[in-house]
Amino acid sequence: MNPASVTFGIFADIHTEIMPDGKKRLAAFLDACEKEQVDFIIQLGDFYYPSHRFPLKCPPEQTPVNVAYALHAGNLSEGEEIFQLFRSCPIPHYSVLGNHDLDFWNKEEAIHALDMPAPYYSFTANGFHFIVLDGNWYRDSSGIFHPYDHGDYFACKSNELPWLDPQQLDWLENELNKIQGPVVIFSHQSLHDQLYAIHNHNLLHQLLRQKAQRDGNLVVSINGHNHIDHIVQKDQVWYWNLNSMSNCWLGEDFATERYGAQTDNAYPNVRYTVPYQEPLFAIAVLNNNTLEITGRESCFIGPSPDELGFPANRTFAPVSAKVSSFTISV
C-alpha cells in the first residue's frame, strides 16, 4: 500500500557547457529540495559535456555552432565538477539521457558518466513507481534504429529522429502492466504530438491511454528538451514540458551580449540564448489521485525574444522565464 504521497525535485537542461553560472543554479535547486525534504531528485538531460571531446561523428559542415564552439572550449571541466555536486547529494538522485549528453559520448559512456543503471529504467520511491525513457534514437531510410553516438545524429534528417525503439516500447508495455497506481514517465524529448517530439508518439500515446482508461489512474509524461513551459491533456494523459533551468536557445540570428564581453567570450554559446536570471525548476507532490507542481518565475537576462524579433512560430508555446505552478488530477 502506498504512503500518502511522494515529493520530488525536478529540473531539465541546465547546459553547463553554455552557462557561466551552472554551479550556482544547481546549488539553488539542491537547497530548495533539502528545505522541502524531497524523497528524490531527477534531472531530465542535457547536463554537461565531458572534458574530452573527441571523436565527433558528425561532418564539420553539419556540426551545430554550439558543438563546434565546444570542441575548442577550455572551460568544460566545470561541467564535471557541477555534476559531482548533483551526484554527491545525499538525496536519492536520478538522470535522464538528453540528446546533447550524446554529442561526445555513446550511450554506454553516458550512462556511466551520469550514474544511470541503463538508458531507460524504472524505480520506486515511497511505493510509487516511476519510469525513465530514452528518446535518443534515429531511424534510417531502411527503417533500422540507431542509438545516438558522438553527435552522429546531427547529420540526420528531421523525419529520422527522434524515436523510441521497438524493444523499449515492448519493455514499457510490460512496465505499465505492473504498475498499480499513478503513472509518471520522465523523458528528455516530448512524447506528445508536438514540435521536436518522438515520431512514434501515436503508438506511445495508445499505450498510455489504455493504461489510464483501464485503471482510472493519473498518467503523466514529463519532458525537457524544448526549453518551454507548457502542459496539455490528450484523452486522459497529461504531457508536461518542463522549462530549462537556464535558458532558451534562440540561434545565431539572434545573438546578443548577455553577461558582458568577458563572460560571453569565455562562454561563447550563451550569446545565442536568452538566459533566465534565476534557476527554474519544480517541486512536485504526487499522491494516488493528484500531482501538485510548485514552479518558479524569473526574468530574462538582456533583451527578450520579442525585443530581438524572435518569431513566435519557432516554438509551440511562448518563450518564458518560468515554470508554472499547477495541479492535475484524475
Short mmCIF file of C-alpha atoms in Angstrom, two decimals:
data_model
loop_
_atom_site.label_atom_id
_atom_site.label_comp_id
_atom_site.label_asym_id
_atom_site.label_seq_id
_atom_site.Cartn_x
_atom_site.Cartn_y
_atom_site.Cartn_z
CA MET A 1 0.00 0.00 0.00
CA ASN A 2 1.37 3.43 -0.95
CA PRO A 3 2.21 6.04 1.65
CA ALA A 4 0.15 9.21 1.39
CA SER A 5 2.46 10.89 -1.12
CA VAL A 6 5.93 11.24 -2.61
CA THR A 7 7.73 14.56 -3.12
CA PHE A 8 10.44 15.12 -5.71
CA GLY A 9 12.53 17.92 -7.15
CA ILE A 10 12.92 18.12 -10.91
CA PHE A 11 14.84 20.22 -13.42
CA ALA A 12 15.90 19.99 -17.07
CA ASP A 13 18.51 21.30 -19.49
CA ILE A 14 20.99 23.03 -17.19
CA HIS A 15 23.53 23.08 -20.08
CA THR A 16 26.68 23.70 -18.07
CA GLU A 17 28.64 23.88 -21.34
CA ILE A 18 26.70 27.05 -22.21
CA MET A 19 26.08 28.76 -18.90
CA PRO A 20 28.66 30.60 -16.77
CA ASP A 21 26.70 30.05 -13.54
CA GLY A 22 25.66 26.41 -13.67
CA LYS A 23 27.06 25.60 -10.23
CA LYS A 24 25.09 28.43 -8.62
CA ARG A 25 21.91 27.27 -10.34
CA LEU A 26 22.28 23.67 -9.24
CA ALA A 27 23.11 24.72 -5.69
CA ALA A 28 19.88 26.74 -5.52
CA PHE A 29 17.91 23.69 -6.66
CA LEU A 30 19.56 21.39 -4.13
CA ASP A 31 18.99 23.89 -1.33
CA ALA A 32 15.28 24.10 -2.22
CA CYS A 33 15.00 20.30 -2.32
CA GLU A 34 16.65 19.97 1.08
CA LYS A 35 14.29 22.58 2.52
CA GLU A 36 11.25 20.78 1.08
CA GLN A 37 12.58 17.40 2.29
CA VAL A 38 12.01 15.77 -1.07
CA ASP A 39 12.17 12.00 -1.42
CA PHE A 40 14.26 12.11 -4.61
CA ILE A 41 15.57 14.46 -7.29
CA ILE A 42 15.72 13.95 -11.04
CA GLN A 43 17.25 15.86 -13.95
CA LEU A 44 15.85 15.43 -17.47
CA GLY A 45 19.04 15.57 -19.54
CA ASP A 46 21.46 17.92 -21.32
CA PHE A 47 23.56 18.35 -18.21
CA TYR A 48 27.21 18.63 -19.24
CA TYR A 49 29.91 17.83 -21.79
CA PRO A 50 32.96 15.73 -20.87
CA SER A 51 36.31 17.49 -20.73
CA HIS A 52 37.48 15.18 -23.55
CA ARG A 53 35.51 15.95 -26.70
CA PHE A 54 36.65 13.52 -29.40
CA PRO A 55 35.72 11.87 -31.60
CA LEU A 56 32.75 13.70 -33.08
CA LYS A 57 30.97 11.55 -35.66
CA CYS A 58 29.24 14.41 -37.45
CA PRO A 59 30.69 16.00 -40.63
CA PRO A 60 32.05 19.52 -39.95
CA GLU A 61 29.56 21.14 -42.33
CA GLN A 62 26.65 19.67 -40.31
CA THR A 63 28.04 20.41 -36.86
CA PRO A 64 25.90 22.99 -34.98
CA VAL A 65 27.58 26.15 -33.78
CA ASN A 66 27.23 25.24 -30.10
CA VAL A 67 29.01 21.91 -30.63
CA ALA A 68 31.66 23.50 -32.83
CA TYR A 69 32.49 26.00 -30.10
CA ALA A 70 32.55 23.23 -27.51
CA LEU A 71 35.24 21.39 -29.47
CA HIS A 72 37.66 24.15 -28.62
CA ALA A 73 36.31 25.47 -25.32
CA GLY A 74 38.59 25.41 -22.33
CA ASN A 75 36.02 25.57 -19.53
CA LEU A 76 34.18 22.25 -19.87
CA SER A 77 35.81 20.68 -16.83
CA GLU A 78 33.37 22.83 -14.84
CA GLY A 79 30.53 20.60 -16.03
CA GLU A 80 32.08 17.52 -14.48
CA GLU A 81 32.58 19.39 -11.21
CA ILE A 82 28.95 20.56 -11.24
CA PHE A 83 27.66 17.06 -11.93
CA GLN A 84 29.67 15.78 -8.97
CA LEU A 85 27.68 18.22 -6.84
CA PHE A 86 24.49 16.55 -8.12
CA ARG A 87 25.93 13.06 -7.72
CA SER A 88 27.18 13.64 -4.17
CA CYS A 89 23.82 14.92 -2.95
CA PRO A 90 22.57 12.65 -0.12
CA ILE A 91 19.05 12.74 -1.58
CA PRO A 92 18.40 9.80 -3.97
CA HIS A 93 19.03 11.14 -7.47
CA TYR A 94 18.16 10.02 -10.99
CA SER A 95 19.02 11.12 -14.50
CA VAL A 96 17.54 11.02 -17.99
CA LEU A 97 19.65 10.91 -21.15
CA GLY A 98 19.42 14.11 -23.21
CA ASN A 99 20.44 14.33 -26.85
CA HIS A 100 23.36 16.65 -26.04
CA ASP A 101 24.60 14.14 -23.48
CA LEU A 102 25.40 12.04 -26.55
CA ASP A 103 27.31 14.69 -28.51
CA PHE A 104 30.66 13.42 -27.20
CA TRP A 105 29.65 10.07 -25.66
CA ASN A 106 27.95 6.90 -26.78
CA LYS A 107 25.18 5.57 -24.56
CA GLU A 108 27.39 3.19 -22.61
CA GLU A 109 29.78 6.03 -21.80
CA ALA A 110 26.97 8.44 -20.97
CA ILE A 111 25.10 6.21 -18.53
CA HIS A 112 28.38 5.51 -16.75
CA ALA A 113 29.23 9.21 -16.52
CA LEU A 114 25.70 10.15 -15.43
CA ASP A 115 25.46 7.35 -12.84
CA MET A 116 22.49 5.70 -14.58
CA PRO A 117 21.66 1.97 -14.48
CA ALA A 118 20.63 1.91 -18.16
CA PRO A 119 19.42 4.28 -20.92
CA TYR A 120 15.85 3.52 -19.82
CA TYR A 121 14.79 2.06 -16.49
CA SER A 122 12.26 2.27 -13.66
CA PHE A 123 12.50 2.94 -9.95
CA THR A 124 10.28 3.10 -6.88
CA ALA A 125 10.02 5.84 -4.26
CA ASN A 126 7.65 5.68 -1.28
CA GLY A 127 5.82 2.86 -3.01
CA PHE A 128 5.21 4.88 -6.19
CA HIS A 129 6.61 3.58 -9.47
CA PHE A 130 8.42 5.87 -11.94
CA ILE A 131 9.63 5.22 -15.49
CA VAL A 132 12.56 6.81 -17.34
CA LEU A 133 12.58 6.58 -21.14
CA ASP A 134 15.26 7.17 -23.78
CA GLY A 135 14.20 9.02 -26.94
CA ASN A 136 17.73 9.25 -28.35
CA TRP A 137 17.25 7.02 -31.37
CA TYR A 138 17.17 7.74 -35.08
CA ARG A 139 15.67 5.55 -37.80
CA ASP A 140 17.44 5.43 -41.14
CA SER A 141 15.82 5.25 -44.59
CA SER A 142 15.82 1.44 -44.34
CA GLY A 143 13.81 1.54 -41.11
CA ILE A 144 16.75 0.46 -38.92
CA PHE A 145 17.03 2.09 -35.49
CA HIS A 146 20.35 3.50 -34.28
CA PRO A 147 21.31 4.97 -30.90
CA TYR A 148 22.77 8.48 -30.87
CA ASP A 149 26.56 8.20 -30.75
CA HIS A 150 29.13 11.01 -30.51
CA GLY A 151 26.92 13.53 -32.29
CA ASP A 152 26.20 11.39 -35.34
CA TYR A 153 22.53 12.35 -35.13
CA PHE A 154 23.29 15.91 -36.28
CA ALA A 155 23.60 14.50 -39.81
CA CYS A 156 20.06 13.07 -39.72
CA LYS A 157 17.01 14.46 -41.47
CA SER A 158 14.16 15.73 -39.30
CA ASN A 159 11.94 12.74 -40.13
CA GLU A 160 14.66 10.34 -38.95
CA LEU A 161 14.67 11.43 -35.31
CA PRO A 162 13.81 11.13 -32.50
CA TRP A 163 12.18 7.78 -31.85
CA LEU A 164 11.57 5.21 -29.15
CA ASP A 165 12.98 1.93 -30.41
CA PRO A 166 10.64 -1.12 -30.61
CA GLN A 167 12.43 -3.04 -27.86
CA GLN A 168 11.94 -0.12 -25.47
CA LEU A 169 8.24 0.13 -26.32
CA ASP A 170 7.81 -3.58 -25.54
CA TRP A 171 9.60 -3.06 -22.23
CA LEU A 172 7.38 -0.05 -21.47
CA GLU A 173 4.20 -2.02 -22.10
CA ASN A 174 5.35 -4.65 -19.62
CA GLU A 175 6.23 -1.99 -17.06
CA LEU A 176 2.82 -0.34 -17.41
CA ASN A 177 1.11 -3.66 -16.78
CA LYS A 178 2.96 -3.97 -13.46
CA ILE A 179 2.01 -0.57 -12.07
CA GLN A 180 -0.81 -0.28 -9.55
CA GLY A 181 -1.45 3.42 -9.06
CA PRO A 182 -0.44 6.62 -10.87
CA VAL A 183 1.97 6.50 -13.80
CA VAL A 184 4.73 9.12 -14.10
CA ILE A 185 7.12 8.92 -17.05
CA PHE A 186 10.26 11.01 -17.43
CA SER A 187 11.92 11.61 -20.80
CA HIS A 188 14.10 14.22 -22.45
CA GLN A 189 12.19 14.60 -25.71
CA SER A 190 8.44 15.15 -25.66
CA LEU A 191 6.25 12.08 -26.01
CA HIS A 192 3.30 14.14 -27.23
CA ASP A 193 2.25 15.15 -30.76
CA GLN A 194 4.17 18.45 -30.96
CA LEU A 195 7.32 20.05 -32.31
CA TYR A 196 10.54 18.04 -31.70
CA ALA A 197 8.63 15.11 -30.18
CA ILE A 198 9.32 11.43 -30.84
CA HIS A 199 7.90 10.32 -34.18
CA ASN A 200 6.11 7.25 -32.84
CA HIS A 201 4.16 9.29 -30.29
CA ASN A 202 0.84 7.85 -31.50
CA LEU A 203 1.89 4.32 -30.56
CA LEU A 204 3.21 5.53 -27.23
CA HIS A 205 0.03 7.50 -26.53
CA GLN A 206 -2.08 4.44 -27.26
CA LEU A 207 -0.26 2.55 -24.50
CA LEU A 208 -0.69 5.38 -22.02
CA ARG A 209 -4.33 6.00 -22.90
CA GLN A 210 -5.16 2.33 -22.49
CA LYS A 211 -3.47 2.33 -19.09
CA ALA A 212 -5.44 5.41 -17.96
CA GLN A 213 -8.76 4.04 -19.21
CA ARG A 214 -8.20 0.56 -17.81
CA ASP A 215 -7.16 1.57 -14.29
CA GLY A 216 -8.60 5.07 -13.94
CA ASN A 217 -5.29 6.33 -12.56
CA LEU A 218 -3.33 9.51 -13.19
CA VAL A 219 -0.96 9.21 -16.17
CA VAL A 220 1.63 11.98 -16.63
CA SER A 221 4.55 12.33 -19.06
CA ILE A 222 7.23 14.90 -18.12
CA ASN A 223 9.95 16.03 -20.55
CA GLY A 224 12.59 18.69 -21.06
CA HIS A 225 14.40 19.43 -24.35
CA ASN A 226 12.15 22.20 -25.68
CA HIS A 227 13.03 24.83 -23.04
CA ILE A 228 9.32 25.71 -22.92
CA ASP A 229 6.76 25.97 -20.13
CA HIS A 230 3.71 24.07 -21.38
CA ILE A 231 1.20 21.44 -20.26
CA VAL A 232 -1.59 19.79 -22.23
CA GLN A 233 -4.01 16.92 -21.74
CA LYS A 234 -4.84 14.48 -24.54
CA ASP A 235 -7.59 11.99 -23.78
CA GLN A 236 -6.77 11.05 -20.16
CA VAL A 237 -3.00 11.56 -20.44
CA TRP A 238 -1.11 14.67 -19.32
CA TYR A 239 2.02 15.88 -21.15
CA TRP A 240 4.18 18.44 -19.36
CA ASN A 241 7.08 20.29 -20.99
CA LEU A 242 9.37 21.40 -18.16
CA ASN A 243 11.28 24.57 -18.98
CA SER A 244 15.08 24.65 -18.91
CA MET A 245 16.77 25.54 -15.67
CA SER A 246 18.95 28.02 -17.56
CA ASN A 247 17.88 29.42 -20.92
CA CYS A 248 16.08 29.15 -24.21
CA TRP A 249 18.16 28.72 -27.37
CA LEU A 250 17.33 31.40 -29.96
CA GLY A 251 20.07 30.76 -32.54
CA GLU A 252 22.76 32.61 -34.44
CA ASP A 253 20.35 35.13 -35.99
CA PHE A 254 19.51 36.48 -32.54
CA ALA A 255 22.96 36.58 -30.97
CA THR A 256 23.47 39.41 -28.49
CA GLU A 257 25.55 40.20 -25.44
CA ARG A 258 24.17 38.66 -22.26
CA TYR A 259 26.68 38.71 -19.39
CA GLY A 260 29.22 41.22 -20.71
CA ALA A 261 32.04 40.81 -23.20
CA GLN A 262 34.46 38.98 -20.91
CA THR A 263 31.99 36.34 -19.76
CA ASP A 264 30.36 35.96 -23.17
CA ASN A 265 33.78 35.38 -24.75
CA ALA A 266 34.55 32.70 -22.18
CA TYR A 267 31.14 31.08 -22.77
CA PRO A 268 30.52 31.94 -26.45
CA ASN A 269 27.31 29.94 -26.84
CA VAL A 270 25.45 31.96 -24.23
CA ARG A 271 25.02 34.82 -26.73
CA TYR A 272 22.76 32.57 -28.83
CA THR A 273 20.39 32.03 -25.90
CA VAL A 274 18.13 34.12 -23.73
CA PRO A 275 19.23 33.19 -20.19
CA TYR A 276 16.95 33.22 -17.18
CA GLN A 277 18.01 35.40 -14.25
CA GLU A 278 17.14 32.77 -11.63
CA PRO A 279 17.28 28.98 -11.99
CA LEU A 280 13.99 27.36 -12.96
CA PHE A 281 12.84 24.04 -11.52
CA ALA A 282 9.85 22.49 -9.78
CA ILE A 283 8.91 20.69 -6.60
CA ALA A 284 6.28 18.01 -7.23
CA VAL A 285 3.99 16.23 -4.79
CA LEU A 286 2.31 13.07 -6.06
CA ASN A 287 -0.43 11.08 -4.38
CA ASN A 288 -2.75 8.45 -5.78
CA ASN A 289 -5.05 10.95 -7.48
CA THR A 290 -3.16 14.24 -7.84
CA LEU A 291 0.12 15.77 -8.98
CA GLU A 292 0.79 19.21 -7.50
CA ILE A 293 3.56 21.30 -9.07
CA THR A 294 5.19 24.30 -7.45
CA GLY A 295 7.21 26.15 -10.07
CA ARG A 296 9.31 29.30 -10.18
CA GLU A 297 9.22 32.51 -12.16
CA SER A 298 12.19 34.65 -13.17
CA CYS A 299 13.05 37.16 -15.89
CA PHE A 300 15.35 37.32 -18.91
CA ILE A 301 18.95 38.47 -18.79
CA GLY A 302 19.30 41.06 -21.54
CA PRO A 303 16.90 41.59 -24.45
CA SER A 304 13.80 39.41 -24.56
CA PRO A 305 12.94 37.21 -27.56
CA ASP A 306 10.23 39.71 -28.54
CA GLU A 307 12.68 42.61 -28.41
CA LEU A 308 15.01 40.68 -30.72
CA GLY A 309 12.21 39.82 -33.14
CA PHE A 310 12.29 36.09 -32.42
CA PRO A 311 9.43 34.52 -34.44
CA ALA A 312 6.62 33.11 -32.37
CA ASN A 313 6.20 30.15 -34.76
CA ARG A 314 9.64 28.77 -33.86
CA THR A 315 8.06 27.20 -30.77
CA PHE A 316 4.63 25.79 -29.93
CA ALA A 317 4.35 27.93 -26.76
CA PRO A 318 5.74 31.34 -25.84
CA VAL A 319 9.34 31.58 -24.65
CA SER A 320 9.11 32.48 -20.98
CA ALA A 321 11.32 32.61 -17.91
CA LYS A 322 9.05 30.49 -15.74
CA VAL A 323 7.91 27.07 -14.65
CA SER A 324 4.19 27.30 -13.96
CA SER A 325 2.56 26.05 -10.78
CA PHE A 326 -0.48 23.83 -11.27
CA THR A 327 -2.39 20.81 -10.01
CA ILE A 328 -3.70 17.97 -12.15
CA SER A 329 -5.85 15.09 -11.07
CA VAL A 330 -7.88 12.16 -12.41
#
